[in-house]
XYZ file of C-alpha atoms in Angstrom:
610
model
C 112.861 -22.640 -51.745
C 110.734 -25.159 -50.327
C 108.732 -27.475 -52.597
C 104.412 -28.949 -51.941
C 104.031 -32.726 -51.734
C 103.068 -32.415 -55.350
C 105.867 -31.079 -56.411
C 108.540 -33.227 -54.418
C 106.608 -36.092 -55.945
C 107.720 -35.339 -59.272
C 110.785 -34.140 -58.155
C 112.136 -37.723 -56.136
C 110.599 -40.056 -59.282
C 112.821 -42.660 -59.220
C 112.573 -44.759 -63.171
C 109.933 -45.513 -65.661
C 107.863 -42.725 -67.099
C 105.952 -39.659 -65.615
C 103.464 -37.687 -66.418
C 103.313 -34.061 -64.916
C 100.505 -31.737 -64.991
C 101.656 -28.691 -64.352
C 98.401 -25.910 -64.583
C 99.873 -22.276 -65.024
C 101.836 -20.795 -61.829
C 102.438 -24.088 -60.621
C 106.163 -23.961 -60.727
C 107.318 -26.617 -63.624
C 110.606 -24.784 -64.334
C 111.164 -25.407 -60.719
C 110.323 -28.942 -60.589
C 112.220 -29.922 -64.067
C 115.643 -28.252 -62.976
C 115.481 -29.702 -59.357
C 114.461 -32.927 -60.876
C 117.829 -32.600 -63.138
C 119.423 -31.686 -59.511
C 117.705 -34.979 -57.655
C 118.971 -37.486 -60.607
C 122.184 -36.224 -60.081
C 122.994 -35.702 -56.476
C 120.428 -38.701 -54.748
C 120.102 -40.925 -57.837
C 123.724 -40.862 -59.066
C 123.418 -40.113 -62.588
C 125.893 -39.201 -64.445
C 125.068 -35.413 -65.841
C 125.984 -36.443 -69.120
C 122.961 -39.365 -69.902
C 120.271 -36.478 -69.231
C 118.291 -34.382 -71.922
C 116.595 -31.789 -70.876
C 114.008 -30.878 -73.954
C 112.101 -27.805 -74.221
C 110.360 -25.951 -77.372
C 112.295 -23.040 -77.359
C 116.408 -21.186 -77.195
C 114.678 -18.907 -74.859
C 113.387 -21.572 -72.444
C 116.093 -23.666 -73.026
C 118.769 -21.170 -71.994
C 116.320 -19.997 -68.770
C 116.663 -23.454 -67.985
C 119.878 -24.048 -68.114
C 121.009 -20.711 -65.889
C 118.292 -21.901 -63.764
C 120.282 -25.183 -63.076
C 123.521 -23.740 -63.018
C 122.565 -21.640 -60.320
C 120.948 -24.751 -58.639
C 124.614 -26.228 -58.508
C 126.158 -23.081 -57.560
C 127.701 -22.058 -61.031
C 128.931 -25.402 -61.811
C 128.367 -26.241 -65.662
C 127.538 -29.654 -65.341
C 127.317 -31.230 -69.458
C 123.312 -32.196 -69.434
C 121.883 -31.365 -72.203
C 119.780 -28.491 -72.707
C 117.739 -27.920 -75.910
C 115.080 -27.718 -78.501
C 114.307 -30.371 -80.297
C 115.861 -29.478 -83.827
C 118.731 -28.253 -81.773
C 119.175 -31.567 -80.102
C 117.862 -33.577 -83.552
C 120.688 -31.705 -85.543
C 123.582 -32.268 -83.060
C 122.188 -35.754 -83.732
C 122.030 -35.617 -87.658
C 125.739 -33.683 -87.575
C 127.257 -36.410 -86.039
C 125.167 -39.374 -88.651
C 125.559 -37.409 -91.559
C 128.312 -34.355 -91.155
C 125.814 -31.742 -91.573
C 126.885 -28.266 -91.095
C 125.089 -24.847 -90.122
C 125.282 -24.210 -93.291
C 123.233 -27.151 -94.555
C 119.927 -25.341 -92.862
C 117.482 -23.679 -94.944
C 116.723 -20.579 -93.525
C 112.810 -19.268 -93.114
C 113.551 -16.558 -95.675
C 115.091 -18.725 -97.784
C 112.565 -21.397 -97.557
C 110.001 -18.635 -99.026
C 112.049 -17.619 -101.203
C 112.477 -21.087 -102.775
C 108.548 -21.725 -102.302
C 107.709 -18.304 -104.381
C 110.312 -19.662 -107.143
C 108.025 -22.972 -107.273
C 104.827 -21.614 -107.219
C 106.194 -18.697 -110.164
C 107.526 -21.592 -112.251
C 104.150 -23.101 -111.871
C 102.050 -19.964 -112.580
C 99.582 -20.494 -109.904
C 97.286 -18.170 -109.971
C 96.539 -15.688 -106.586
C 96.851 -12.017 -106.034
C 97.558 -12.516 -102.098
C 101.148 -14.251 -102.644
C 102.515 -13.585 -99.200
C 99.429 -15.095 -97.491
C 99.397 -18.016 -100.076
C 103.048 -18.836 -99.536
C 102.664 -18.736 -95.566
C 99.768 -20.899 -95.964
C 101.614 -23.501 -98.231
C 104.752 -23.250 -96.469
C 102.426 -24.284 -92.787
C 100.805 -27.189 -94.918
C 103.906 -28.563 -95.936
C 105.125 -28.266 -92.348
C 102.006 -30.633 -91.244
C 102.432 -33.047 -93.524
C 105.743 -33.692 -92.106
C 104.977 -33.581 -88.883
C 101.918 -35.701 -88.439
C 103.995 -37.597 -90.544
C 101.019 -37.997 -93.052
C 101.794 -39.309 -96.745
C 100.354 -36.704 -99.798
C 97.993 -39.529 -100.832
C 95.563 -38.890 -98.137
C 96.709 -35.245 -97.397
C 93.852 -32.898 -98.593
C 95.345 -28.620 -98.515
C 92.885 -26.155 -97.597
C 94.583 -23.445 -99.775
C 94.558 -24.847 -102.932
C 94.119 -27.827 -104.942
C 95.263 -31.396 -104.400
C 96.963 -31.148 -107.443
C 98.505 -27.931 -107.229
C 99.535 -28.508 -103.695
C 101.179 -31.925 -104.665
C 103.192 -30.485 -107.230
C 104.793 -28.020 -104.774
C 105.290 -30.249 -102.386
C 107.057 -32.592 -104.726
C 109.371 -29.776 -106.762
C 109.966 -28.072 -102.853
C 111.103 -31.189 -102.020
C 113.773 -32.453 -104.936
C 115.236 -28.637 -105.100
C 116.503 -29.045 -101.342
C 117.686 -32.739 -102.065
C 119.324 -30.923 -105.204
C 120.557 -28.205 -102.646
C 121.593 -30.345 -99.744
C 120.117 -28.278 -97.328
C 117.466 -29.493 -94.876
C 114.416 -27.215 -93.624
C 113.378 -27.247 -89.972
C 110.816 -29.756 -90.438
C 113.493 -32.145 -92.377
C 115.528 -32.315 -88.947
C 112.734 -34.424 -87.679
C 111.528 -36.156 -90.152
C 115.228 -37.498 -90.954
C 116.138 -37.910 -87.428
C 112.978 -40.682 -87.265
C 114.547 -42.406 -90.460
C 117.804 -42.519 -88.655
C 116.568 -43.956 -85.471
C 114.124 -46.641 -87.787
C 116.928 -47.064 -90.458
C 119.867 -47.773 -87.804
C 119.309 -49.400 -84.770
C 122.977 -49.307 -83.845
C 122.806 -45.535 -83.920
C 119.711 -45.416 -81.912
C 121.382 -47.509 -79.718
C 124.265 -45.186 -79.058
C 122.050 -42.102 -78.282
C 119.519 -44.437 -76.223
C 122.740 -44.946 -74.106
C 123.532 -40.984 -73.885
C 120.599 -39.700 -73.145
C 119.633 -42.491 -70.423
C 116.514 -39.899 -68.684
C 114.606 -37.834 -71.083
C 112.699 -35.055 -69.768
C 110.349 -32.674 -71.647
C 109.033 -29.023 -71.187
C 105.654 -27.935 -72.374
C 104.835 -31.540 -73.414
C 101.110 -30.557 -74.849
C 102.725 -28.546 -77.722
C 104.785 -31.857 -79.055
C 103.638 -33.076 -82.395
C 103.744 -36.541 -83.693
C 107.250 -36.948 -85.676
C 108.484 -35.204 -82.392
C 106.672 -38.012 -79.871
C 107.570 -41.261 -82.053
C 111.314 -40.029 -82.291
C 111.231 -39.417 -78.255
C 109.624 -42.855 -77.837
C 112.474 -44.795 -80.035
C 115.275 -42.430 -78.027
C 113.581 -43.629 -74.390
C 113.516 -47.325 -75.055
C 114.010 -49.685 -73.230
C 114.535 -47.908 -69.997
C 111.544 -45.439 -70.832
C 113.126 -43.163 -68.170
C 110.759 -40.370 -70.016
C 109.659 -37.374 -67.626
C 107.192 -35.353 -69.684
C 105.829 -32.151 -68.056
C 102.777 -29.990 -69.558
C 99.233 -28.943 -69.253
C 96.600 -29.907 -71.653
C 94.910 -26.911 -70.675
C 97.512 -24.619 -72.382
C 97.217 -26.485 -75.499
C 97.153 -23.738 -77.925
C 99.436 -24.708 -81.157
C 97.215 -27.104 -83.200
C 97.307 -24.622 -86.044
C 101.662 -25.616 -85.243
C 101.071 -29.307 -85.647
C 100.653 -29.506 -81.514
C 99.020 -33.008 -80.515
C 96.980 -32.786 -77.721
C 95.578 -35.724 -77.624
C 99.456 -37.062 -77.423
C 99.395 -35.837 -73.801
C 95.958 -36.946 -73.086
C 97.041 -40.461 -74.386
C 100.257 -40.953 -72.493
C 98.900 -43.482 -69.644
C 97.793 -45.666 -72.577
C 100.997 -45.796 -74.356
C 102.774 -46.051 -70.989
C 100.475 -48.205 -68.287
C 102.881 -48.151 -66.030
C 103.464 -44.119 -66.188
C 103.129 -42.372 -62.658
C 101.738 -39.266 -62.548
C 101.849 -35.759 -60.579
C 99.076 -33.075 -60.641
C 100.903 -29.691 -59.467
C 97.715 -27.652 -59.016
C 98.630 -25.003 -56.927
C 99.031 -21.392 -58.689
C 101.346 -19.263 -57.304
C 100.704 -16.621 -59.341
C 97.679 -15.453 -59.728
C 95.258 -13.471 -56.937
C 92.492 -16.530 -56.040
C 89.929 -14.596 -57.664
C 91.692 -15.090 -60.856
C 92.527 -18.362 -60.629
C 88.676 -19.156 -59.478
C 87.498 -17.709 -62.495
C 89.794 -19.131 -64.845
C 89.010 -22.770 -64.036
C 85.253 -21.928 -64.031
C 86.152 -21.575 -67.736
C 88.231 -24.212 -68.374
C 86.044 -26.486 -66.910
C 83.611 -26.126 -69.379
C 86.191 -28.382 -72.066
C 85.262 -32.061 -72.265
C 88.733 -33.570 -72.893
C 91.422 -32.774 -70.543
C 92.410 -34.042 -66.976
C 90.880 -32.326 -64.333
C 93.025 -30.334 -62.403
C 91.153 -28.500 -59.903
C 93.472 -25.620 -59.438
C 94.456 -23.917 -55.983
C 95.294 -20.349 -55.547
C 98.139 -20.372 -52.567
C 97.004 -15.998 -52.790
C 94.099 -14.010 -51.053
C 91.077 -13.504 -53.227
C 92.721 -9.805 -54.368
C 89.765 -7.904 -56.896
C 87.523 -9.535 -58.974
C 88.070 -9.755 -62.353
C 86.670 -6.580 -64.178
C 84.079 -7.051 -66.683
C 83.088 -3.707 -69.287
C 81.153 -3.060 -72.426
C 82.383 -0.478 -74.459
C 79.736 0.642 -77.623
C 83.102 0.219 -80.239
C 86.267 -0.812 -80.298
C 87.685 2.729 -80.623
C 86.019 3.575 -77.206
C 87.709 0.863 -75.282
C 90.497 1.449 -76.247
C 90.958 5.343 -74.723
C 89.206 3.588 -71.643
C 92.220 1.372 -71.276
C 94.997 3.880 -72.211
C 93.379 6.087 -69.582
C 93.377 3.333 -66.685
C 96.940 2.013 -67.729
C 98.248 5.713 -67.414
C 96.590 6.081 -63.899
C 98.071 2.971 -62.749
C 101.477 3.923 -63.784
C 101.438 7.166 -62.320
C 98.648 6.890 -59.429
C 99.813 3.274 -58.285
C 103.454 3.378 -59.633
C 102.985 -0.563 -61.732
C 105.946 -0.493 -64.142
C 105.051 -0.416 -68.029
C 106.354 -3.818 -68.248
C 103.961 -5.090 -65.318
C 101.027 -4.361 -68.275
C 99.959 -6.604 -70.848
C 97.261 -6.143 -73.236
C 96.480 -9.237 -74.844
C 95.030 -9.418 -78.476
C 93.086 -12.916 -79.633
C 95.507 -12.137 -82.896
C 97.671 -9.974 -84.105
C 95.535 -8.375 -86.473
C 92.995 -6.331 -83.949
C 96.456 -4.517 -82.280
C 96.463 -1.576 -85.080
C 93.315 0.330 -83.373
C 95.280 0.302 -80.227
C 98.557 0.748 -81.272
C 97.606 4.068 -83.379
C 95.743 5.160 -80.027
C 98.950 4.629 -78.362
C 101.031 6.983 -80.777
C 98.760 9.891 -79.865
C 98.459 9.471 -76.665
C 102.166 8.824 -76.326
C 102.118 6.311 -74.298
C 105.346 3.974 -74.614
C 104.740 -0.006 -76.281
C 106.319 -2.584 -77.107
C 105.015 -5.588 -79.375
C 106.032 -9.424 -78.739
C 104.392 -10.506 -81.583
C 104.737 -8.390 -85.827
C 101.966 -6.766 -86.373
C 100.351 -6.568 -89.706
C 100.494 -3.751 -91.097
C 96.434 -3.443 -93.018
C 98.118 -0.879 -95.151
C 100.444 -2.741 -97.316
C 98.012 -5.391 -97.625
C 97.395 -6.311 -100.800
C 93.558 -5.142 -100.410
C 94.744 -1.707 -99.072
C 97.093 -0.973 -101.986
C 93.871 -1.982 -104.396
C 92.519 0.997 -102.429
C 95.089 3.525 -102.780
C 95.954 2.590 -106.323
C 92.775 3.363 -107.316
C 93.148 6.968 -105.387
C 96.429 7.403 -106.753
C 94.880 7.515 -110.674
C 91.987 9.395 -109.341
C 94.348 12.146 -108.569
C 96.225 12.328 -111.374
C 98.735 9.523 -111.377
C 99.512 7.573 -114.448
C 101.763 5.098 -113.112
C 101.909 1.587 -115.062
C 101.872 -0.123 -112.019
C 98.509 1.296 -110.511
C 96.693 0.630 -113.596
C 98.066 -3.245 -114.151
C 97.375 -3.420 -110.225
C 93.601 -2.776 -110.800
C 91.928 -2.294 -114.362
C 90.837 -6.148 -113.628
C 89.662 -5.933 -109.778
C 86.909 -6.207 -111.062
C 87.417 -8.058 -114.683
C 86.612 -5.890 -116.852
C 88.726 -7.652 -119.644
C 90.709 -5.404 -120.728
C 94.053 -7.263 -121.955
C 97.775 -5.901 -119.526
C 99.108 -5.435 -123.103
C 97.045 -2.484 -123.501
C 99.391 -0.808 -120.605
C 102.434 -1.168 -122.015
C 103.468 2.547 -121.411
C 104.552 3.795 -119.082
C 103.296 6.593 -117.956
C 99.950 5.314 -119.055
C 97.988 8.044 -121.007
C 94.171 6.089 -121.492
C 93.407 8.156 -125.155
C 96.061 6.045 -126.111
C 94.513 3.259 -125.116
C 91.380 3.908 -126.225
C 92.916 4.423 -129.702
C 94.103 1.082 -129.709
C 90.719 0.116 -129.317
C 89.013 2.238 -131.559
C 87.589 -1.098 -133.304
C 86.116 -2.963 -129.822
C 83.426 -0.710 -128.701
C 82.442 -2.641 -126.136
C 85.946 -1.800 -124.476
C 86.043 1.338 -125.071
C 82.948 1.467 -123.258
C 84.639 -0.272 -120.153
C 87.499 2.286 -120.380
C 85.257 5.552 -120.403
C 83.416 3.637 -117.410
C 86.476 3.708 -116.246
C 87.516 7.157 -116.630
C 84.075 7.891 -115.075
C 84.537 6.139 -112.082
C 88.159 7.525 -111.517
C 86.500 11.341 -111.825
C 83.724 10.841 -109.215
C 86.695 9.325 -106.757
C 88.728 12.526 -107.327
C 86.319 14.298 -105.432
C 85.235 11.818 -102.512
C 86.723 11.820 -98.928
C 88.202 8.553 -97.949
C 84.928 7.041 -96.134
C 83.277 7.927 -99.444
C 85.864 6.658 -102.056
C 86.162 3.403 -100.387
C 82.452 2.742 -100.521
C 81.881 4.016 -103.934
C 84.761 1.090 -104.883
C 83.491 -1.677 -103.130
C 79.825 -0.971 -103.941
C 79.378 0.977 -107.316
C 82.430 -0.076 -108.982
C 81.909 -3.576 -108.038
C 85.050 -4.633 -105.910
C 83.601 -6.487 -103.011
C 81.624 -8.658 -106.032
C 85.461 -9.473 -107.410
C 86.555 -10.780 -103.084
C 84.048 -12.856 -103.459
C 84.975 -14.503 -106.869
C 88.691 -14.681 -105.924
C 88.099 -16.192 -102.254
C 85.834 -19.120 -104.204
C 88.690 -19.402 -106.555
C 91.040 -19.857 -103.938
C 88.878 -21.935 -101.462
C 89.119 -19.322 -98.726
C 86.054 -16.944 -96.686
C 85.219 -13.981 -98.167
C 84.146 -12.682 -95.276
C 87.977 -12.497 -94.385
C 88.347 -10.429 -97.303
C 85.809 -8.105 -96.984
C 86.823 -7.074 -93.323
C 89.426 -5.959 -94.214
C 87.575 -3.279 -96.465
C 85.455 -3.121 -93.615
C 88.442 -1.974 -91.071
C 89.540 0.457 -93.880
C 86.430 2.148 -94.079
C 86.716 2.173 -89.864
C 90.086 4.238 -89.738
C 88.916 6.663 -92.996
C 86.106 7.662 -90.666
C 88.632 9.990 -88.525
C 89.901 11.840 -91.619
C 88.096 14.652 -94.361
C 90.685 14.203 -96.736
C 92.959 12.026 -98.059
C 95.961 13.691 -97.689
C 95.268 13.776 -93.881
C 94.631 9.976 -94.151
C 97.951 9.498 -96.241
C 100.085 11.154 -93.720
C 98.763 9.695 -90.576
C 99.108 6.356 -92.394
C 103.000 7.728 -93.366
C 103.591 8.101 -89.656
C 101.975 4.957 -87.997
C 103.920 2.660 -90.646
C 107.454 4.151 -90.000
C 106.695 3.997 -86.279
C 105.582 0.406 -86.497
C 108.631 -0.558 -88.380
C 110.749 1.133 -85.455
C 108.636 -0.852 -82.935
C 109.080 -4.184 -84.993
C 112.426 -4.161 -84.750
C 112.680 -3.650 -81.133
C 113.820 -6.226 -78.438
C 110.710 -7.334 -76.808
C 112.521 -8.084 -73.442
C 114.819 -5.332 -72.894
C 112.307 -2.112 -74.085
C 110.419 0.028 -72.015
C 106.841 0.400 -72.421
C 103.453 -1.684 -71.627
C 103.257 -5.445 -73.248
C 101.139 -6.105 -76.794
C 101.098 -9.559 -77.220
C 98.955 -12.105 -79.031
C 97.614 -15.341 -76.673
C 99.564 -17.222 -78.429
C 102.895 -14.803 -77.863
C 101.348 -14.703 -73.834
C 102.134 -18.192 -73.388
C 104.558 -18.400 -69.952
C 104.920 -15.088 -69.443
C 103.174 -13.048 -65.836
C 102.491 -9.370 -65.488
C 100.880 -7.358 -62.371
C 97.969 -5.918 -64.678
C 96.420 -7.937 -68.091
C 93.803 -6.795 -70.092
C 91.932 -8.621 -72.959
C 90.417 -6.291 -74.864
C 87.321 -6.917 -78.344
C 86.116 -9.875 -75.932
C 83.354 -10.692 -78.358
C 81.785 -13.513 -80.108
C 83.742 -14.499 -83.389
C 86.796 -13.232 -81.991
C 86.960 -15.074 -78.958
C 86.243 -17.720 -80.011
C 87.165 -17.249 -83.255
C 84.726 -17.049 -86.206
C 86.872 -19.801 -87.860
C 86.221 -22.169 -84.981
C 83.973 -24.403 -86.436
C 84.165 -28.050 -84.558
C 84.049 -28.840 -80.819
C 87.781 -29.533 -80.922
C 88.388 -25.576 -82.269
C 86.043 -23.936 -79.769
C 87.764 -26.318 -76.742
C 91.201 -24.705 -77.985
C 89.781 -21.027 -78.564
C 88.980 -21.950 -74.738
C 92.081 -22.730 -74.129
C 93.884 -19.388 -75.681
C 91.406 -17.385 -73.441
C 92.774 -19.850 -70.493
C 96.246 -18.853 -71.155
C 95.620 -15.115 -71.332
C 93.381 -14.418 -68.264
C 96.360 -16.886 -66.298
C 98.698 -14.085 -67.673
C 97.697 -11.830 -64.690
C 98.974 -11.977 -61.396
C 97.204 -9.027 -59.314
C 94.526 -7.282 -61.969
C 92.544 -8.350 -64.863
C 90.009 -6.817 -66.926
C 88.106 -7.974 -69.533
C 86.573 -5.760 -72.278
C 84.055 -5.896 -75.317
C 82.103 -3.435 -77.636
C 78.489 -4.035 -78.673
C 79.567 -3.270 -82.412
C 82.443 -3.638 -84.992
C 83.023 -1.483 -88.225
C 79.789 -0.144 -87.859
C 77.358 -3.458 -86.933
C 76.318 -4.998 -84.061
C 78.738 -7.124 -81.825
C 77.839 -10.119 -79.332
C 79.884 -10.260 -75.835
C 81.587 -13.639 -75.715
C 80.302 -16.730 -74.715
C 83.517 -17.028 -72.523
C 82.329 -14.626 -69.969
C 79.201 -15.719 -69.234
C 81.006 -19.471 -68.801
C 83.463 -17.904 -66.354
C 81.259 -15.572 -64.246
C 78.631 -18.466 -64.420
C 75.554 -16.893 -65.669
């Protein structure tokens, strides 16, 4: 395959660092393995002194049967890899680690909910709580930042510190190293032992990187000890597709890479050969409008093809028939594969409208990305507990769950039957008339619910019994938006609007759950059906037809994008997905969500320029 003068530029680099920006469709997984090729064959290096690094097993292994079919099956020994695959090799061989010795992402929550048990933090969300500690800890490490000036977002200083701290001594207790420990420890090698560094500065003698905008900083200061002195570093990315901060991503590390290297050549490859040129025109009339990046001034080598399609829908409900309507006409009228469509989500969250329109419409899915399920969220099962007593139930654990959402002190040990019978209780109380008076306001408020449809129910709880008032006192307690909270009551109410009764509700929500459990467990790559991915989950992957659907303001960008630095990366996921599409795209929003009005976002007037 024949190569542009951009590309054979990076390619034939002879020493000394590179920089290569490589905008989407520009063929970097080309360059990088004929650049592997080139050191070997014209530059006689020995296959062994190169390290090929990318951020994934999945890109990692492309790469590698990419190259091997380069050199006509030969298996040549460079070195193909993540980083903590390539960091533990290294940490095996310093410190006779095993497999065995790595703590496990199940494991590592399991040992963070031990902590934060013995501690007796206080939350009712403790799967959310425990992701969000669990991604803290994971930036500390890598942005290499001490506790002393580290300030959480999810809890206190204090609290945090003291998880941190007991996290830490069980796995030196343990022996067993996280995946954020591979780096960090791999740096105090290198600093600790220059003779070791030494010895893997000679190995790995050219250093090239994949996706170099995604690197974080433990990751960069361990590449720039491995490169010295040669600095025979070939780092190819796109600060454009910089969409990980919320990973521990740098950036800025790309931007900055002619300062810490003067000397570093560089390579724009800005021709797509992907994408239709009406795409790729549009695209960069977005893009263009971030401050900080290098300008690439992208190329289509395409025609023109359609222009991008741009709808308003009134809700989100109606755009999504719309699209399960085209998609089926363009399987069956213009015979595009399932797997040539992607529907791309800003999160994961928004796919559940879609994918319960997909069930019954029957049109086959598969998802790249989990997706939440809103009705084993905590919030939900508030909900349903409450429902449950209204109708009879007198299970222990539906009372404990909510007789204090919201407080209405009355002690757990009151409960302590089970099944619960509430004369009982009020017996026990016979004395405290102000609690019995909470508990027959109580019983009240469970014997309206037993005769309200789910729409009703759900508002009668969040407004008369006084449950959006308690979202609001827990977020301030734990430092987080209520507003997150509350949309979630808000989607709730959305769904109950399609069902009379809640036995109609219950089973539909029986079906969708076991059917997203089959689809979870699915293998993205090898099922049939159109693609549901996330724009993060989007990232290097092409299809004939994309759409990007709830295109509206505080989704896209994001309501939590509150400094110039979050709106140029919500820019950047909305970058990546409309770069997704190689023939069609088509870009939808609604003029209201859950029931109030919805703005269009500010993204398409930047790319149609109006």
């Amino acid at each position: 395959m024949p190569v542009d003068s951009a590309q054979k530029k990076a390619i034939e680099h002879n020493k000394g660092p590179m920089l290569v920006l490589a905008g989407p469709g520009s063929g970097k997984t080309l360059v990088i393995t004929r650049r592997t090729q080139w050191l070997i064959e014209k530059a006689g290096v020995a296959p062994g002194n190169i390290l090929v690094v990318t951020f994934t097993r999945a890109a990692a292994g492309e790469m590698r049967n990419r190259f091997d079919r380069l050199m006509d099956g030969r298996h040549l020994p460079v070195s193909f890899g993540t980083f903590h695959a390539i960091f533990f090799t290294i940490l095996k061989h310093a410190y006779k680690y095993k497999v065995e010795n790595i703590l496990s992402e199940d494991e590592k929550y399991g040992v963070l909910r031990d902590i934060v048990h013995q501690i007796d933090v206080e939350m009712d969300d403790e799967k959310d709580f425990l992701m969000d500690i669990a991604g803290e800890i994971s930036r500390v490490k890598g942005d290499m930042l001490s506790l002393e000036h580290f300030y959480p977002s999810n809890c206190s200083k204090d609290v945090f510190e003291e998880i941190y701290e007991a996290y830490s001594e069980k796995l030196k207790r343990m022996r067993r190293l996280d995946y954020d420990d591979m780096l960090v420890q791999t740096w105090q090698l290198f600093r600790d032992y220059p003779h070791i560094l030494a010895a893997w500065q000679k190995k790995y003698a050219y250093i090239l990187i994949d996706e170099f905008q995604d690197i974080n900083r433990v990751q960069y200061e361990i590449i720039r000890l491995l490169a010295k002195p040669e600095n025979n570093l070939f780092v190819v990315g796109d600060d454009d597709q910089s969409i990980y901060r919320f990973r521990g991503a740098k950036p800025e590390i790309l931007l900055g890479f002619s300062k810490d290297y003067p000397d570093a050549e560089m390579a724009v490859l800005n021709r797509n050969y992907r994408s239709t040129g009406a795409i790729v025109k549009r695209a960069e009339q977005l893009i263009n409008h971030n401050e900080h990046r290098y300008v690439k001034n992208m190329q289509a080598v395409r025609e023109d093809g359609e222009e991008i399609w741009v709808k308003a829908f009134k809700k989100p409900a109606d755009q999504y028939v719309k699209i399960i309507r085209e998609i089926v006409d363009a399987h069956e009228q213009k015979e595009i594969p399932w797997e040539e469509i992607a529907i791309i989500f800003r999160t994961n969250v928004q796919m559940s409208g879609l994918v319960e329109q997909l069930m019954v419409y029957s049109v086959p899915f598969v998802m790249k990305d989990s997706v939440p399920n809103i009705y084993q969220h905590w919030i939900a099962k508030d909900i349903f507990s409450y429902m449950n007593i209204a109708f009879g139930g007198t299970s222990r654990t539906d009372y404990l769950r909510i007789i204090n959402r919201p407080n209405r002190y009355i002690s757990r040990s009151y409960f302590d039957e089970d099944p619960v019978n509430l004369s009982n209780v009020k017996d026990y109380l016979e004395n405290r008339e102000w609690m019995v008076e909470r508990v027959e306001q109580f019983e009240y408020d469970i014997c309206m619910l037993s005769s309200m449809g789910p729409y009703a129910a759900i508002q009668y709880i969040r407004h008369s019994i006084g449950y959006d008032e308690y979202l609001k006192e827990y977020a301030a307690y734990r430092g987080i938006k209520s507003d997150d909270l509350l949309e979630i009551l808000d989607e709730l109410m959305d769904k109950s609007h399609a069902y009379e009764t809640w036995e109609a509700w219950f089973e539909a929500i029986e079906k969708y759950s076991e059917t997203l459990k089959i689809r979870s467990r699915q293998r993205f790559e090898e099922t049939e059906g159109i693609r549901l991915l996330t724009m993060h989950g989007a990232k290097g992957l092409e299809y004939a037809l994309v759409y990007i659907p709830d295109a509206n303001k505080d989704i896209s960008p994001h309501k939590k994008a509150m400094t110039e630095s979050d709106k140029e990366e919500e820019r950047r996921m909305f970058y990546v997905a409309m770069t997704r599409a190689k023939n069609s795209l088509r870009i939808y929003f609604t003029r209201e969500r859950y029931g109030k009005p919805a703005e269009m976002s500010p993204f398409i007037g930047e790319f149609l320029a109006f």
